Short mmCIF file of C-alpha atoms in Angstrom, two decimals:
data_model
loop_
_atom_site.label_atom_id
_atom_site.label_comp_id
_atom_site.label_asym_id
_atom_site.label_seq_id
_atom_site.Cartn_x
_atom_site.Cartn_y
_atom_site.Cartn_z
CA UNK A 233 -16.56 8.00 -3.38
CA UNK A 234 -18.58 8.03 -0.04
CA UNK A 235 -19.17 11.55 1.22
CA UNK A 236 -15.69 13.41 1.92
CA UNK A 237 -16.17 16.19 3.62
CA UNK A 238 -13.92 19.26 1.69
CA UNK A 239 -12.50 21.72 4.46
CA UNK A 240 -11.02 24.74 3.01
CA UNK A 241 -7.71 23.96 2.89
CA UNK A 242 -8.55 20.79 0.98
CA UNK A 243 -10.31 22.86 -1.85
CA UNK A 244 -7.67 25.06 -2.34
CA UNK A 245 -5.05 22.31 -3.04
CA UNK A 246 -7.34 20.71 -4.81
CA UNK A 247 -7.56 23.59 -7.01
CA UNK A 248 -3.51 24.07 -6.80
CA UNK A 249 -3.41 20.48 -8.50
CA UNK A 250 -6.10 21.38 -10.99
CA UNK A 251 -4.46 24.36 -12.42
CA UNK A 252 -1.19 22.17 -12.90
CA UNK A 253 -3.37 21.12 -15.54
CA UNK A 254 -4.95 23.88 -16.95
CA UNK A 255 -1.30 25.52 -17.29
CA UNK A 256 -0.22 22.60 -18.64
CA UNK A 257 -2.85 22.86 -21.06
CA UNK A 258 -2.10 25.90 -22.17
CA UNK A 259 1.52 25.77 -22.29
CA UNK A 260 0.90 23.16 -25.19
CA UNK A 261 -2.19 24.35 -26.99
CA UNK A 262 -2.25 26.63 -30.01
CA UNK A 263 -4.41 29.74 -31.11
CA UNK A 264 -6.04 32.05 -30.56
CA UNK A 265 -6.72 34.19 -26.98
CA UNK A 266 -10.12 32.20 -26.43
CA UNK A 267 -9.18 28.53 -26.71
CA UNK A 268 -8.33 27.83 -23.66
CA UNK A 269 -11.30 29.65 -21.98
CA UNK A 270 -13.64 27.17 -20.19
CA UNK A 271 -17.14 27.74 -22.32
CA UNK A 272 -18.85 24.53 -21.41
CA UNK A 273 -18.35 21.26 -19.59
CA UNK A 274 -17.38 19.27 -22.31
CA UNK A 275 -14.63 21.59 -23.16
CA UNK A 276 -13.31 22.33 -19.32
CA UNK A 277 -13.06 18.30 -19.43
CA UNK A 278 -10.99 18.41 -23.09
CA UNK A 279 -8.86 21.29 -21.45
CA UNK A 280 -8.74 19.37 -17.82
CA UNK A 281 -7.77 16.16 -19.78
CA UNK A 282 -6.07 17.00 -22.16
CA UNK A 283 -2.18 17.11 -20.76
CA UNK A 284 -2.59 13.61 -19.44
CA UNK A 285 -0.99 10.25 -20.56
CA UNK A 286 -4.74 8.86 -21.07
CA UNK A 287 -6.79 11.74 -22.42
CA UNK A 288 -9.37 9.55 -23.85
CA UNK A 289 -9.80 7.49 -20.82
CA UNK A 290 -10.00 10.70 -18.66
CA UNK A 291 -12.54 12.33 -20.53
CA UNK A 292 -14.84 9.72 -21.04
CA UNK A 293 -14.89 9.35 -17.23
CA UNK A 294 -15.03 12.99 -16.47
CA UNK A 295 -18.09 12.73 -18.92
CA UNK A 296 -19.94 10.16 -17.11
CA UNK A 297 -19.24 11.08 -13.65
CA UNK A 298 -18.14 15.11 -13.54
CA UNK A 299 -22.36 15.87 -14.39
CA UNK A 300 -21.87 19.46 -15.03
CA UNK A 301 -19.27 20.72 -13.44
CA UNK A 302 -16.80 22.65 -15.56
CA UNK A 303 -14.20 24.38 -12.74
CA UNK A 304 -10.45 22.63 -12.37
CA UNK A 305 -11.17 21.50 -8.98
CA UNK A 306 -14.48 20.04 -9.53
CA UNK A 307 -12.99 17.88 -11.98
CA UNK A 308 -10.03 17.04 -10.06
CA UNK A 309 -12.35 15.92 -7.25
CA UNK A 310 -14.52 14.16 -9.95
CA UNK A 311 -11.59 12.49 -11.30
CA UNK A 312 -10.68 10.88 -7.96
CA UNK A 313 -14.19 9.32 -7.71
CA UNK A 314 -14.22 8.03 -11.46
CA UNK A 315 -10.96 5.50 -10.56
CA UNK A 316 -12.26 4.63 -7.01
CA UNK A 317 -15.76 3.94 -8.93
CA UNK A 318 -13.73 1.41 -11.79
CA UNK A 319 -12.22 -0.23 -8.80
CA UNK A 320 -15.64 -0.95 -7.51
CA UNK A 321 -16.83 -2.05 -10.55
CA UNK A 322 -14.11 -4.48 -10.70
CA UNK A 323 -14.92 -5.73 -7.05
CA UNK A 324 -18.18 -6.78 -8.11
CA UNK A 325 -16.65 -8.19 -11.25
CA UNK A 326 -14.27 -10.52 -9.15
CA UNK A 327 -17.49 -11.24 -6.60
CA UNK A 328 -19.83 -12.53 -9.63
CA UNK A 329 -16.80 -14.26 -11.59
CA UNK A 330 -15.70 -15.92 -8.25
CA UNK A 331 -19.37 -17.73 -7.69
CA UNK A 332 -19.16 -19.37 -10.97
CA UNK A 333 -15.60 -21.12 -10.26
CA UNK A 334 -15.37 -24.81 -8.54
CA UNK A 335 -11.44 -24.32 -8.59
CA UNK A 336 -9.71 -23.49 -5.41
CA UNK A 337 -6.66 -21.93 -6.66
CA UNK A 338 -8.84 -19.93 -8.77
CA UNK A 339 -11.85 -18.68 -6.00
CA UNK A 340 -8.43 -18.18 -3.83
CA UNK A 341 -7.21 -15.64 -7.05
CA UNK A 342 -10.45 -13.75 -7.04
CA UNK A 343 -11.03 -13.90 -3.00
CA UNK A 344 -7.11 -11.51 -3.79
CA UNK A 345 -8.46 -9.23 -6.30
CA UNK A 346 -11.33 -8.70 -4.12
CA UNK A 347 -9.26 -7.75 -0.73
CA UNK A 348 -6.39 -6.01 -2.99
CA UNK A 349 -9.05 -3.65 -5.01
CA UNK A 350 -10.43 -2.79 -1.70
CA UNK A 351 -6.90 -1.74 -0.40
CA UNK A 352 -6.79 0.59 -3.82
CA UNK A 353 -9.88 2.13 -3.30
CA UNK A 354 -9.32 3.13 0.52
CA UNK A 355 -5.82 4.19 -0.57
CA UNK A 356 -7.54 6.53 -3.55
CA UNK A 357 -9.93 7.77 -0.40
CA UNK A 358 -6.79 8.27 1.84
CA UNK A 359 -4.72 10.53 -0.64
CA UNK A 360 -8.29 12.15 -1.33
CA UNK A 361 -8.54 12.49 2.32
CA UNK A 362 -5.49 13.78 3.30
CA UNK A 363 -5.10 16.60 0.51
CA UNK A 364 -5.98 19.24 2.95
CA UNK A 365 -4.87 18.04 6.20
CA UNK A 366 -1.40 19.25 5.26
CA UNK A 367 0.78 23.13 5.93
CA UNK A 368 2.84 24.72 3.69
CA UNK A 369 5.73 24.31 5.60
CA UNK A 370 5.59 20.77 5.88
CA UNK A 371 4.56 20.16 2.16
CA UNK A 372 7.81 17.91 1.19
CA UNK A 373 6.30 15.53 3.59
CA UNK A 374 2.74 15.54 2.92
CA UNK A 375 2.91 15.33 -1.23
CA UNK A 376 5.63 12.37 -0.59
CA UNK A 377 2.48 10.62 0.80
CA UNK A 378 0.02 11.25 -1.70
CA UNK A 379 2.44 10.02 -4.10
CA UNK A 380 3.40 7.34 -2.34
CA UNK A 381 -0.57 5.85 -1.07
CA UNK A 382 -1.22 6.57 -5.46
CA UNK A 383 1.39 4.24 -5.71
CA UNK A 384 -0.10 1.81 -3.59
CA UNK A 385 -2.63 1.78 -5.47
CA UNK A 386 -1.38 1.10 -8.83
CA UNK A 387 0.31 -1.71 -7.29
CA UNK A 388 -3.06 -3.42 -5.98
CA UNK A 389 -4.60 -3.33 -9.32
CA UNK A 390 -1.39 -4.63 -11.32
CA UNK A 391 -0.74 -7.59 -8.27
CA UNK A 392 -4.85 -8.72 -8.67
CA UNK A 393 -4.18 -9.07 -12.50
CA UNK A 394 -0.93 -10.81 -12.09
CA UNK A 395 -2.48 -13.57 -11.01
CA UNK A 396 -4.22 -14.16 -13.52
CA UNK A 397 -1.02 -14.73 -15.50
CA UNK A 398 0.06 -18.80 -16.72
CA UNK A 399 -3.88 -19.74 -15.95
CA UNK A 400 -6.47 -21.19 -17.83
CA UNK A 401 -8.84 -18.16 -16.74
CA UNK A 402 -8.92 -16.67 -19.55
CA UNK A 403 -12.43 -15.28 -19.82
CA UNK A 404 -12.29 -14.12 -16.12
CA UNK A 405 -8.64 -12.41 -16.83
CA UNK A 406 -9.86 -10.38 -19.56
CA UNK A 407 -12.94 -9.63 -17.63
CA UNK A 408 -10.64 -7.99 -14.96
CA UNK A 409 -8.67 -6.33 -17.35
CA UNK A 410 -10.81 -4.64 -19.29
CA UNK A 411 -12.43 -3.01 -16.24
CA UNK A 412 -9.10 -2.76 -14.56
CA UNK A 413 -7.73 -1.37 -17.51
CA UNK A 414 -9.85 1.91 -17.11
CA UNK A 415 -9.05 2.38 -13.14
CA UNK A 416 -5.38 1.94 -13.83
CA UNK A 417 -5.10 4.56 -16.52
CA UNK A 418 -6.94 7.01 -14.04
CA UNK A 419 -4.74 6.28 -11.10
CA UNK A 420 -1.49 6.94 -13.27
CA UNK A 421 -3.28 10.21 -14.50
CA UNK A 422 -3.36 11.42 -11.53
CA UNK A 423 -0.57 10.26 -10.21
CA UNK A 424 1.00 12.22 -13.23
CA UNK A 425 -0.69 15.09 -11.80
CA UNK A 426 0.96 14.62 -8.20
CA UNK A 427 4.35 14.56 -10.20
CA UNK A 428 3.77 18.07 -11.85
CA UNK A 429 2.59 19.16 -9.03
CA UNK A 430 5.64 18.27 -6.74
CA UNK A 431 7.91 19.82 -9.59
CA UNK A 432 6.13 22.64 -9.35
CA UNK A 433 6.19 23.50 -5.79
CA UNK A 434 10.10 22.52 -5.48
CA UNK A 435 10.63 25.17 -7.88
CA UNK A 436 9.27 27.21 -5.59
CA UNK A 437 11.63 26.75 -2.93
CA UNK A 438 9.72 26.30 -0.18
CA UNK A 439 10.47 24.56 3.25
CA UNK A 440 11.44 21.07 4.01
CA UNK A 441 11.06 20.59 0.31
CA UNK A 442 14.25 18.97 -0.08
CA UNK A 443 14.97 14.98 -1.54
CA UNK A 444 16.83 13.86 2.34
CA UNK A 445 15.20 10.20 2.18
CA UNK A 446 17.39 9.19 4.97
CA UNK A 447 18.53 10.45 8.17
CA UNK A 448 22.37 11.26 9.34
CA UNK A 449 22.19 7.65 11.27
CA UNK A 450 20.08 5.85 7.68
CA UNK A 451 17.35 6.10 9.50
CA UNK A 452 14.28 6.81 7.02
CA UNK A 453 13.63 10.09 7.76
CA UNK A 454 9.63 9.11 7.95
CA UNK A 455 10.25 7.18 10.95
CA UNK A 456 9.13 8.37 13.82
CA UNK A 457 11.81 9.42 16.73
CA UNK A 458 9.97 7.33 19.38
CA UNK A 459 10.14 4.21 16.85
CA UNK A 460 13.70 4.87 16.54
CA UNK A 461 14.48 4.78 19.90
CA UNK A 462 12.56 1.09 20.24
CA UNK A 463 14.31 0.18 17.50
CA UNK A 464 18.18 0.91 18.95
CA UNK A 465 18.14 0.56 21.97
CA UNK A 466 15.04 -0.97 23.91
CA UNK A 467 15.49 -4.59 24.16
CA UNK A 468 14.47 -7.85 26.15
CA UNK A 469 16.27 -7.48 30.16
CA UNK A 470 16.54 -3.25 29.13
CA UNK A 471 15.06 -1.43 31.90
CA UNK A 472 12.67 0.73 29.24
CA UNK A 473 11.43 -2.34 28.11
CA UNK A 474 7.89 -2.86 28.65
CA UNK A 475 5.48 -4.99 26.54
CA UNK A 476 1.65 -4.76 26.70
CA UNK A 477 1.20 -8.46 26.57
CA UNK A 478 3.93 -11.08 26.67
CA UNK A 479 3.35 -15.02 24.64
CA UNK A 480 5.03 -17.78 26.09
CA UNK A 481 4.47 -21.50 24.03
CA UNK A 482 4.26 -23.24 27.78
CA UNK A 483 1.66 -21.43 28.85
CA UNK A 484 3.55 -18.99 31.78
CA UNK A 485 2.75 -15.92 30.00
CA UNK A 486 -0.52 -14.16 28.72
CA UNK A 487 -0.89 -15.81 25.90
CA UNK A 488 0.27 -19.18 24.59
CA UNK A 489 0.34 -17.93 20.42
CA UNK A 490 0.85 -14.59 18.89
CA UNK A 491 -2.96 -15.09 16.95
CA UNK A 492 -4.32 -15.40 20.69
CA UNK A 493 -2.55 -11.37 21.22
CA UNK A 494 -3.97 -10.06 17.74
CA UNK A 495 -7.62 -10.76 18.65
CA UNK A 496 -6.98 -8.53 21.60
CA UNK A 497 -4.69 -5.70 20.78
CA UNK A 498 -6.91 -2.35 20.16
CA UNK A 499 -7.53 -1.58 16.71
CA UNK A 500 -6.49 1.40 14.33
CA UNK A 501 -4.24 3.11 17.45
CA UNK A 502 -2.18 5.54 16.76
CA UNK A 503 0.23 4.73 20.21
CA UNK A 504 2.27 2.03 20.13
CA UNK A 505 1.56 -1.40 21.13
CA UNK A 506 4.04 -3.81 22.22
CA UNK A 507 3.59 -7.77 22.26
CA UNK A 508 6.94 -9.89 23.55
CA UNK A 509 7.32 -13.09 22.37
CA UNK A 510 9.54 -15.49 23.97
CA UNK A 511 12.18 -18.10 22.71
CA UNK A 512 10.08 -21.15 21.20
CA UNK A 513 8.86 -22.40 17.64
CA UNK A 514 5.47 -21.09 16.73
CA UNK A 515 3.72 -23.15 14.32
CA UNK A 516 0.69 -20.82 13.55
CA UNK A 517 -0.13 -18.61 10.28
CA UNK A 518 -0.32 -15.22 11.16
CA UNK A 519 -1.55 -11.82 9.68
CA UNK A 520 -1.45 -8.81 10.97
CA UNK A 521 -4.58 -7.12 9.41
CA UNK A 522 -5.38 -3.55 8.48
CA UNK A 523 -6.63 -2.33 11.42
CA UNK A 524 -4.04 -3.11 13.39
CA UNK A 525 -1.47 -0.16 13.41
CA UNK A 526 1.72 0.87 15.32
CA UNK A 527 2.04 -2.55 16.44
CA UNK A 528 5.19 -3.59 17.61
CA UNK A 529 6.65 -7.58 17.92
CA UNK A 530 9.54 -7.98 19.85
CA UNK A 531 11.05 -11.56 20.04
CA UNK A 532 14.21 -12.90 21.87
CA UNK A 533 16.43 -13.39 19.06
CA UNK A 534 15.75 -14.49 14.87
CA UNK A 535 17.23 -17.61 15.75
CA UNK A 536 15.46 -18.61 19.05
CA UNK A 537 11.96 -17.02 18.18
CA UNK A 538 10.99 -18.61 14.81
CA UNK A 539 7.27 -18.38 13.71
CA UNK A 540 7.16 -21.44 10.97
CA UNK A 541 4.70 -22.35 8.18
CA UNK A 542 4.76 -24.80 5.29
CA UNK A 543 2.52 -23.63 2.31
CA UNK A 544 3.47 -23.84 -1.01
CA UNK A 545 1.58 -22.94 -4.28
CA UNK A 546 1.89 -27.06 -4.98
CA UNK A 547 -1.00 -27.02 -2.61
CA UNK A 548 -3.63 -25.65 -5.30
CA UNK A 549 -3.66 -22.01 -3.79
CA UNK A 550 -2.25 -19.19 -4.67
CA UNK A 551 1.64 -17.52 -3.97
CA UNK A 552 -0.40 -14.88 -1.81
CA UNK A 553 -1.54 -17.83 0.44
CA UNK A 554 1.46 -19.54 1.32
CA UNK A 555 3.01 -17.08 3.05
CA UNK A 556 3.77 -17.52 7.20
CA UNK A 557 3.41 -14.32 7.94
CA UNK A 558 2.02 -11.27 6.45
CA UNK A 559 2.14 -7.37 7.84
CA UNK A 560 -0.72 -5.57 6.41
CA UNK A 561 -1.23 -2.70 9.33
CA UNK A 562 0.56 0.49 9.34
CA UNK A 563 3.26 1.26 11.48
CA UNK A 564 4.81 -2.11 12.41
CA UNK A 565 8.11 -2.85 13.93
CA UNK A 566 9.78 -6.33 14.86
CA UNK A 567 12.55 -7.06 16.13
CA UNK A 568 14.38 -10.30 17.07
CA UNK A 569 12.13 -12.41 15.49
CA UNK A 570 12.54 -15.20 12.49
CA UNK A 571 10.06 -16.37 9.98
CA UNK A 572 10.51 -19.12 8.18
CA UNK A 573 8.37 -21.04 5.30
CA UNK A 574 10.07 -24.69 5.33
CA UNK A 575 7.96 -26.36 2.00
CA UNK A 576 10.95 -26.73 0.16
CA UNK A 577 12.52 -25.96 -3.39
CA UNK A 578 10.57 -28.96 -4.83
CA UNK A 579 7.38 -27.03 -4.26
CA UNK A 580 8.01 -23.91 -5.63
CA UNK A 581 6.60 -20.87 -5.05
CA UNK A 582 6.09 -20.80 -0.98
CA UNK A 583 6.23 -17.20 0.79
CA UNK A 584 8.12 -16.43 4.49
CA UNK A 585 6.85 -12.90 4.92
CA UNK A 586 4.60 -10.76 2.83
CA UNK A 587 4.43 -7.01 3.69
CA UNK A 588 2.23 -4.32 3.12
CA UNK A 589 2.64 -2.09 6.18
CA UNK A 590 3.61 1.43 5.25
CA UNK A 591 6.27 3.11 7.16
CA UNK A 592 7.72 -0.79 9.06
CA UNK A 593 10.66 -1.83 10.46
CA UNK A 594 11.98 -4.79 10.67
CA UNK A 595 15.55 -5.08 12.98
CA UNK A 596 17.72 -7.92 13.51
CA UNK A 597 15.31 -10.38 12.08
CA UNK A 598 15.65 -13.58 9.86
CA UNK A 599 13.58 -15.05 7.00
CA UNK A 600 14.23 -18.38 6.07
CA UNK A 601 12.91 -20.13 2.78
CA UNK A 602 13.27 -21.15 -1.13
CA UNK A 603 11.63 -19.56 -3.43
CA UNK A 604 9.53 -15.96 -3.30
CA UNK A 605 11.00 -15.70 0.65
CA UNK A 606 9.91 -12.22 1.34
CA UNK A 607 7.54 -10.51 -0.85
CA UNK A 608 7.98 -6.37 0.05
CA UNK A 609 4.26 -5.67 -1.77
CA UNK A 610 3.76 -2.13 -1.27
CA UNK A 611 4.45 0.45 0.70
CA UNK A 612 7.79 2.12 2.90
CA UNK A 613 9.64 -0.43 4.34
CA UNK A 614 12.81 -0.10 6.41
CA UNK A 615 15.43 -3.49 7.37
CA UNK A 616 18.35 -3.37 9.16
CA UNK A 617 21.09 -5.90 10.59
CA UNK A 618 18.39 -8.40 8.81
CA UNK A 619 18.97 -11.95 7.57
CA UNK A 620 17.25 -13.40 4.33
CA UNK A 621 17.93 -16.56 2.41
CA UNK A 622 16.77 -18.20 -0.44
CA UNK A 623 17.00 -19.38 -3.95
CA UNK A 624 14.79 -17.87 -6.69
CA UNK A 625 13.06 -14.69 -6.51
CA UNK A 626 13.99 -14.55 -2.78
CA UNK A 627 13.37 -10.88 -2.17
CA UNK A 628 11.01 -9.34 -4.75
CA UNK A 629 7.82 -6.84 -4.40
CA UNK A 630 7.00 -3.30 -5.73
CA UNK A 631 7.23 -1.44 -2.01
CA UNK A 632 9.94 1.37 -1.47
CA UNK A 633 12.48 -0.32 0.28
CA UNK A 634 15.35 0.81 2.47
CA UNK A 635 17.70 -2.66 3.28
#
């Protein structure tokens, strides 16, 4: 893990976490008084380990990567770089595997593993992150996101192996799973630990640590009140509505295609940023990377403002590269807007809208196509007054979905 720098708070929640599974420990061993005392490294790492779904796999990590250490929250910090260093290790894997393939839907299925392993390990570094940047009183909150970014995590690693699956890639699958194999287990150990340690702090009873997932109006209650408001009320002809940058197909606006806006809208801001599209048929593929956040596309109806694409896995590339549309950045909201992927049932697998973004919204919006329409990967994602059709495997994904 690249230098994180450990404020205070962040070492004593680290250490919170870690003694979730020293008690644990203890709770289950047997003996006598001095068995659970930490003598040496090797047996701080059996007592760290040992409450965990994959004991073996965390020890022999802890082994190779904890040096010395022997306290509860220098392992717990150790254990956090040992899964982000797997995932690495499998990045390189898929990089070396990918220069000895001719195929294209197979370099296309590596070029994936590659971009989704990277979106683990930053999500590993963002829950590492973010483990002291939290109160007490606002707790409920901040261990719903470590959770939650863990879980993001798992996902990458599980959708890069998936596609491996029905191939002729054999050697190069069990390549990636064998090294994958590792990073997962270490993910869902800690992840395990995030669960104990949520249990244990609402048994404490402390504030805002309740289960309210939605608000009085269904609302998620992570939205933002400022996002809200866009979303209800502020609308094309509304006298609050007023877009940074407006795309108009004939030419009258600032733009002529919504790719032309996303090489110009300023990256990784944390205020919203408003593009209006108007009425017209946009044939363009378009992705809304990762370092474009709070980004908000506002069209002037799902039926009049239709972004099209035609890609279908009968094309020798992969499901992941047929979609239209895909929403990688944090924060996004549209609203009034259809995507459609028009390839037809004949040709299978052929994605509308893939989605990524944690904490979206999508209002009044309609996704039009046949098989794997909308693919809700990972992440919190909120729809509302929302149209999608389709035939097989229309809506499908792993993300925590409000509809």
């Amino acid at each position: 893990m690249k230098g994180a720098v450990i404020g205070t708070s962040t070492v004593l929640v680290m250490a919170v976490i870690a003694t979730v599974c020293v008690v644990s420990f203890k709770g289950r061993a047997h003996g006598g008084e001095g068995e659970g005392q930490i003598l040496t490294s090797v047996k701080s790492i059996k007592s760290f380990c040992q409450p965990m779904d994959y004991r073996e796999t965390c020890e022999s990590a802890l082994e190779a990567t904890a040096g010395k250490a022997t306290s509860p929250t220098d392992l717990a910090k150790a254990i956090f770089k040992a899964a982000s260093d797997r995932i690495e290790q499998a990045v390189r894997e898929s990089a070396v595997l990918n220069n000895l393939k001719n195929d294209p839907r197979m370099s296309g299925m590596l070029d994936n593993c590659k971009e989704l392993l990277d979106y683990a390990i930053d999500d590993l570094k963002t829950t590492f992150d973010r483990l002291g940047g939290f109160e007490m009183t606002n707790f409920k909150t901040a261990v719903d996101d470590l959770r939650t970014w863990l879980s993001f995590a798992l996902t990458y690693q599980e959708t890069c192996l998936n596609g491996f699956e029905n191939t002729t890639m054999t050697d190069a699958a069990n390549k990636m799973s064998k090294v994958l194999n590792s990073s997962q287990e270490l993910t869902e150990n800690i992840h395990a630990i995030m669960d104990e340690f949520s249990e244990m702090l609402a048994n404490l009873d402390l504030p805002s640590f309740g289960h309210r997932l939605l608000t009085d109006n269904s609302v998620p209650s992570w939205m933002p009140n400022a996002k809200r408001r866009l979303l209800q009320a502020v609308s094309p002809g509304s006298p609050d509505f007023k877009p940074d940058m407006t795309v108009v197909a004939d030419g009258s606006g600032d733009f002529k295609t919504i790719n032309e806006v996303l090489a110009k809208v300023p990256p990784k801001s944390a205020a919203m940023y408003m593009m209006y599209v108007k009425a017209d048929t946009y044939k363009e593929y378009v992705s809304m990377p990762r370092n474009l956040t709070n980004l908000v596309m506002v069209g002037d109806g799902a039926t009049k403002m239709v972004i099209t694409g035609s890609k279908s896995f009968m094309m020798n590339i992969t499901t992941k590269d047929t979609v239209t549309m895909e929403v990688i950045g944090n924060g996004f909201l549209m609203r009034g807007v259809g995507v459609e992927n028009t390839a037809g049932a004949k040709n299978h697998q052929a994605m509308a809208l893939r989605v990524q973004s944690d904490m979206s919204a999508f209002y009044e919006c309609q996704f039009d196509g046949y098989q794997d329409t909308l693919y809700t990967h990972t992440s919190r994602q909120y729809y509302r007054d929302c149209v999608i059709t389709g035939t097989i495997d229309f809506i499908f994904g792993n993300a925590q979905v409000v509809l």
